[in-house]
Amino acid sequence: MVLDDLGSSLRGTLDKLRGQSRISEEDVDEVVKEIQRSLLQADVDVSLVMDLSDSIKERALEEEPPGGTTARDHVLRIVYEELVGLVGDSTNLPLEEQTIMLAGLQGSGKTTSAAKMAWWFSKKGLRPAVIQTDTFRPGAYDQAKQMTERAEVDFYGDPDEDDPVKIARDGLEATSDADVQIVDTAGRHALEDDLIDEIEDIEAEVQPDRSLLVLDAAIGQGAKDQARQFEDSVGIDGVVISKLDGTAKGGGALTAVNETGSTIAFLGTGETVQDIERFEPDGFISRLLG
Ligand code: GDP
């Protein structure tokens, strides 16, 4: 990991350890405080931050640095390993035939992410299709249609049908030539029973290989309840964090990852279909600390 990724104040603190062969408890405390400040500012849940701090402190003081390692490099390696442990690996997404269902509240960025993911898979040489089952939000059909046209991928939706399960069934059939079928679902403004009932019905029809939870980067404490509810109803295999081009750093989504025992799949970084990145730990860590 290059030090540049670490945020300037943390880098400064670590640089003070340069030339030291031993590390004191005060030094470790100072490093840990810097990390805590950045992570809390990025909306990472307090208890996750505390667990991480304890591990860093314990390891930095107890583990013997390998011969020839300076105090600074020793701490840096531990900090990096612990941060990688916090953000996790990228969700495993084999480039093969599969059905992916998106879940999340209204406005979280599902429809946008569906089209972006389809674009992403098409760039990987697969043939994707988006199936729009959101009959709840006015405009969802038109939005999905337009975005998939821009992404130049297959699309199925039915603006005259109000049963999302029927649309899902018809859509899977109509796009059966596609390699990757991405099923967009309706959200609600809040976690309501009818949302959970609906997504369970769609899930039963679609039987997706993967269900991804879409979360706005600005989500804070609310991530926990959402993650739990969706995990209990349909099971969450991965998280998509949208709107990372704004000021929010997406730390709240880590609560969802932790709560569902899942990983992060994609990051959304803008409003167009190309504004999508596959999650990778290093880049995300520098965002969190930056
Ligand atoms: P849905 O209700 O979950 O389907 O949410 P939408 O996909 O309609 O997204 C809600 C709003 O967020 C729309 O205005 C999108 O253009 C916007 N949006 C979604 N993803 C991103 C993103 O990564 N960056 C930015 N800046 N806006 C986004």
Coordinates of C-alpha atoms and ligand atoms in Angstrom, one line a residue:
M1 CA 0.0 0.0 0.0
V2 CA 1.4 3.4 -0.9
L3 CA 1.5 5.9 2.0
D4 CA -0.2 8.5 -0.2
D5 CA -3.4 6.6 0.2
L6 CA -3.6 7.2 3.9
G7 CA -4.8 10.7 4.4
S8 CA -2.3 13.5 5.2
S9 CA -2.7 13.8 9.0
L10 CA -2.4 10.0 9.5
R11 CA 0.6 10.0 7.3
G12 CA 2.2 12.8 9.3
T13 CA 1.6 11.0 12.5
L14 CA 3.1 7.8 11.1
D15 CA 6.1 9.8 9.8
K16 CA 6.9 10.9 13.3
L17 CA 7.8 7.2 13.9
R18 CA 10.3 7.3 11.2
G19 CA 13.7 6.3 12.5
Q20 CA 12.3 4.8 15.8
S21 CA 13.0 1.2 16.3
R22 CA 10.5 0.7 19.1
I23 CA 7.0 2.0 19.4
S24 CA 5.4 3.3 22.6
E25 CA 1.9 3.1 23.8
E26 CA 1.5 6.9 23.3
D27 CA 2.6 6.6 19.6
V28 CA 0.1 3.9 19.0
D29 CA -2.6 5.9 20.7
E30 CA -1.9 8.9 18.5
V31 CA -2.1 6.8 15.3
V32 CA -5.3 5.2 16.5
K33 CA -6.9 8.5 17.3
E34 CA -6.2 9.8 13.8
I35 CA -7.8 6.7 12.3
Q36 CA -10.8 7.0 14.6
R37 CA -11.4 10.6 13.6
S38 CA -11.3 9.8 9.9
L39 CA -13.5 6.8 10.2
L40 CA -16.1 8.4 12.4
Q41 CA -16.2 11.3 10.0
A42 CA -16.8 8.9 7.2
D43 CA -19.9 7.5 9.1
V44 CA -18.3 4.2 10.1
D45 CA -20.3 2.8 13.0
V46 CA -18.7 3.6 16.5
S47 CA -18.5 0.0 17.6
L48 CA -16.8 -1.1 14.4
V49 CA -14.3 1.8 14.9
M50 CA -13.7 0.7 18.5
D51 CA -13.1 -2.9 17.6
L52 CA -10.6 -1.9 14.9
S53 CA -8.8 0.5 17.4
D54 CA -8.5 -2.3 19.9
S55 CA -7.0 -4.7 17.4
I56 CA -4.5 -2.2 16.1
K57 CA -3.4 -1.2 19.6
E58 CA -3.0 -4.8 20.7
R59 CA -1.2 -6.0 17.6
A60 CA 1.1 -2.9 17.4
L61 CA 2.3 -3.4 21.0
E62 CA 2.3 -7.2 21.2
E63 CA 3.5 -8.4 17.8
E64 CA 7.2 -8.5 17.3
P65 CA 8.1 -6.6 14.2
P66 CA 10.0 -8.9 11.7
G67 CA 13.7 -8.2 11.7
G68 CA 14.8 -5.0 10.0
T69 CA 11.3 -3.5 10.1
T70 CA 11.1 0.0 11.5
A71 CA 8.4 0.9 14.1
R72 CA 6.6 3.0 11.4
D73 CA 6.5 0.2 8.9
H74 CA 5.3 -2.3 11.6
V75 CA 2.4 0.0 12.6
L76 CA 1.6 0.8 9.0
R77 CA 1.3 -2.8 8.0
I78 CA -1.0 -3.6 11.0
V79 CA -3.1 -0.5 10.3
Y80 CA -3.4 -1.6 6.7
E81 CA -4.3 -5.2 7.5
E82 CA -6.9 -4.2 10.0
L83 CA -8.5 -1.7 7.5
V84 CA -8.6 -4.3 4.8
G85 CA -10.3 -6.6 7.4
L86 CA -12.9 -3.8 8.1
V87 CA -13.9 -3.1 4.5
G88 CA -13.6 -6.7 3.4
D89 CA -13.0 -8.2 0.0
S90 CA -14.9 -7.5 -3.2
T91 CA -18.1 -9.6 -3.7
N92 CA -17.4 -12.5 -5.8
L93 CA -19.0 -12.0 -9.2
P94 CA -18.0 -14.6 -11.7
L95 CA -18.3 -13.5 -15.3
E96 CA -20.9 -16.1 -16.2
E97 CA -24.6 -16.6 -16.6
Q98 CA -26.5 -15.3 -13.6
T99 CA -29.5 -13.5 -12.2
I100 CA -29.0 -10.6 -9.9
M101 CA -31.7 -8.9 -7.9
L102 CA -31.4 -5.4 -6.5
A103 CA -33.0 -4.4 -3.2
G104 CA -33.1 -1.2 -1.3
L105 CA -35.2 1.8 -0.4
Q106 CA -36.6 4.3 -2.9
G107 CA -34.0 6.8 -4.0
S108 CA -31.1 4.6 -2.9
G109 CA -30.0 4.3 -6.5
K110 CA -31.3 0.9 -7.6
T111 CA -32.5 1.7 -11.1
T112 CA -29.4 3.7 -11.8
S113 CA -27.2 0.9 -10.5
A114 CA -29.1 -1.7 -12.5
A115 CA -28.3 0.1 -15.7
K116 CA -24.7 0.8 -14.6
M117 CA -24.1 -2.9 -13.8
A118 CA -25.6 -3.9 -17.1
W119 CA -23.2 -1.6 -18.8
W120 CA -20.3 -3.0 -16.7
F121 CA -21.2 -6.6 -17.6
S122 CA -21.5 -5.7 -21.3
K123 CA -18.0 -4.2 -21.2
K124 CA -16.8 -7.6 -19.8
G125 CA -18.2 -9.3 -22.9
L126 CA -21.4 -10.6 -21.5
R127 CA -24.9 -9.9 -22.6
P128 CA -26.9 -8.3 -19.8
A129 CA -30.5 -7.4 -19.6
V130 CA -32.4 -5.2 -17.0
I131 CA -35.8 -6.2 -15.9
Q132 CA -37.7 -3.3 -14.3
T133 CA -40.3 -4.5 -11.8
D134 CA -40.7 -1.2 -10.0
T135 CA -44.4 -0.4 -10.4
F136 CA -44.4 1.8 -7.3
R137 CA -42.3 4.8 -8.2
P138 CA -43.7 6.9 -11.0
G139 CA -41.0 7.3 -13.7
A140 CA -39.1 4.2 -12.8
Y141 CA -40.0 2.5 -16.1
D142 CA -39.0 5.4 -18.3
Q143 CA -35.8 6.0 -16.3
A144 CA -34.7 2.4 -16.7
K145 CA -35.7 2.3 -20.3
Q146 CA -33.6 5.4 -21.1
M147 CA -30.6 4.4 -19.1
T148 CA -30.5 0.9 -20.6
E149 CA -30.8 2.5 -24.1
R150 CA -27.8 4.6 -23.2
A151 CA -25.9 1.6 -21.9
E152 CA -27.0 -0.3 -25.1
V153 CA -28.3 -3.3 -23.2
D154 CA -31.5 -5.3 -23.3
F155 CA -34.4 -4.1 -21.3
Y156 CA -37.8 -5.4 -20.2
G157 CA -40.5 -3.6 -18.4
D158 CA -44.3 -3.2 -18.7
P159 CA -45.8 0.2 -17.8
D160 CA -49.3 -1.2 -18.1
E161 CA -48.8 -4.1 -15.7
D162 CA -49.0 -3.4 -11.9
D163 CA -48.0 -6.9 -10.6
P164 CA -44.2 -6.9 -10.2
V165 CA -44.1 -10.6 -9.9
K166 CA -45.7 -11.0 -13.3
I167 CA -43.3 -8.5 -14.8
A168 CA -40.4 -10.4 -13.3
R169 CA -41.7 -13.7 -14.7
D170 CA -42.4 -12.3 -18.1
G171 CA -39.2 -10.3 -18.1
L172 CA -37.0 -13.4 -17.3
E173 CA -38.7 -15.2 -20.2
A174 CA -38.4 -12.3 -22.6
T175 CA -34.7 -11.8 -21.9
S176 CA -33.8 -15.4 -21.7
D177 CA -31.1 -14.9 -24.3
A178 CA -29.2 -12.6 -21.9
D179 CA -26.3 -13.9 -19.9
V180 CA -26.8 -11.7 -16.9
Q181 CA -30.4 -10.8 -15.9
I182 CA -30.5 -7.9 -13.5
V183 CA -33.9 -7.5 -11.8
D184 CA -34.6 -4.1 -10.4
T185 CA -37.2 -3.9 -7.6
A186 CA -39.4 -1.2 -6.1
G187 CA -38.4 0.5 -2.9
R188 CA -40.4 2.5 -0.5
H189 CA -39.6 5.7 1.5
A190 CA -39.1 3.6 4.6
L191 CA -39.0 -0.1 5.5
E192 CA -42.6 -1.0 5.3
D193 CA -44.2 -4.4 5.5
D194 CA -45.6 -4.3 1.9
L195 CA -42.1 -3.6 0.6
I196 CA -40.7 -6.7 2.4
D197 CA -43.7 -8.8 1.2
E198 CA -43.2 -7.6 -2.3
I199 CA -39.5 -8.3 -2.5
E200 CA -40.0 -11.7 -1.0
D201 CA -42.6 -12.5 -3.7
I202 CA -40.2 -11.3 -6.4
E203 CA -37.3 -13.2 -4.9
A204 CA -39.4 -16.4 -4.9
E205 CA -40.2 -16.0 -8.6
V206 CA -36.8 -14.9 -9.7
Q207 CA -34.6 -17.1 -7.5
P208 CA -31.6 -14.9 -8.1
D209 CA -28.1 -16.2 -7.9
R210 CA -27.2 -13.0 -6.0
S211 CA -29.2 -10.3 -4.2
L212 CA -27.4 -7.0 -3.8
L213 CA -28.5 -4.3 -1.4
V214 CA -28.2 -0.8 -2.8
L215 CA -27.3 1.9 -0.3
D216 CA -26.8 5.6 -0.6
A217 CA -23.2 6.6 0.5
A218 CA -24.8 9.1 2.8
I219 CA -26.6 6.4 4.9
G220 CA -25.6 6.5 8.5
Q221 CA -27.2 4.6 11.4
G222 CA -30.2 3.6 9.2
A223 CA -28.0 1.1 7.4
K224 CA -28.3 -1.4 10.3
D225 CA -32.1 -1.8 10.2
Q226 CA -32.2 -1.9 6.5
A227 CA -29.5 -4.5 6.2
R228 CA -31.1 -6.7 8.9
Q229 CA -34.6 -6.5 7.3
F230 CA -33.4 -7.3 3.8
E231 CA -31.0 -10.0 5.1
D232 CA -33.8 -11.6 7.0
S233 CA -36.3 -11.5 4.1
V234 CA -34.3 -12.2 0.9
G235 CA -30.6 -12.6 2.1
I236 CA -28.0 -10.2 1.0
D237 CA -24.9 -11.4 -0.9
G238 CA -23.4 -8.0 -1.5
V239 CA -23.8 -4.3 -1.2
V240 CA -23.7 -1.5 -3.9
I241 CA -22.8 1.9 -2.5
S242 CA -24.2 4.7 -4.7
K243 CA -23.5 8.4 -4.9
L244 CA -19.9 8.3 -3.8
D245 CA -19.2 11.2 -6.0
G246 CA -20.8 13.4 -3.4
T247 CA -19.3 14.4 0.0
A248 CA -20.3 11.2 1.7
K249 CA -17.7 8.5 2.0
G250 CA -19.9 5.5 2.4
G251 CA -18.7 4.4 5.9
G252 CA -22.3 3.7 7.0
A253 CA -22.6 1.0 4.4
L254 CA -19.9 -1.0 6.3
T255 CA -22.5 -1.5 9.0
A256 CA -24.7 -3.2 6.4
V257 CA -21.8 -5.3 5.2
N258 CA -21.0 -6.3 8.8
E259 CA -24.7 -6.9 9.7
T260 CA -25.3 -9.2 6.7
G261 CA -21.9 -10.9 6.7
S262 CA -21.6 -9.8 3.1
T263 CA -19.1 -7.8 1.0
I264 CA -19.2 -4.7 -1.3
A265 CA -19.7 -5.4 -5.0
F266 CA -19.8 -2.0 -6.7
L267 CA -19.5 1.7 -6.1
G268 CA -21.6 4.3 -7.9
T269 CA -19.7 7.5 -8.7
G270 CA -22.1 9.6 -10.8
E271 CA -25.4 9.7 -12.7
T272 CA -24.4 8.3 -16.0
V273 CA -24.2 4.6 -16.9
Q274 CA -20.4 4.6 -17.0
D275 CA -20.1 5.9 -13.4
I276 CA -19.5 2.6 -11.8
E277 CA -16.5 0.9 -10.3
R278 CA -16.0 -2.5 -9.0
F279 CA -15.2 -2.3 -5.3
E280 CA -11.6 -2.9 -4.3
P281 CA -10.3 -2.5 -0.8
D282 CA -7.3 -0.1 -1.3
G283 CA -9.2 2.6 -3.1
F284 CA -12.1 2.5 -0.7
I285 CA -9.8 2.7 2.3
S286 CA -8.1 5.8 0.9
R287 CA -11.6 7.3 0.3
L288 CA -12.5 6.6 4.0
L289 CA -9.3 8.1 5.3
G290 CA -8.9 10.8 2.8
Ligands
GDP1 P1 -34.1 4.0 -6.9 O1 -35.4 4.7 -6.4 O2 -33.5 3.2 -5.8 O3 -34.3 3.3 -8.2 O4 -33.1 5.2 -7.2 P2 -32.6 5.9 -8.5 O5 -31.7 5.0 -9.3 O6 -33.7 6.5 -9.2 O7 -31.6 7.0 -7.9 C1 -32.1 8.1 -7.2 C2 -31.4 9.4 -7.6 O8 -30.1 9.3 -7.3 C3 -31.5 9.7 -9.0 O9 -31.7 11.1 -9.2 C4 -30.2 9.2 -9.6 O10 -29.8 10.0 -10.7 C5 -29.3 9.5 -8.4 N1 -28.1 8.7 -8.4 C6 -28.1 7.3 -8.4 N2 -26.8 6.9 -8.3 C7 -26.0 8.0 -8.2 C8 -24.6 8.2 -8.1 O11 -23.8 7.2 -8.1 N3 -24.2 9.5 -8.1 C9 -25.0 10.5 -8.2 N4 -24.5 11.8 -8.2 N5 -26.4 10.4 -8.3 C10 -26.8 9.1 -8.3

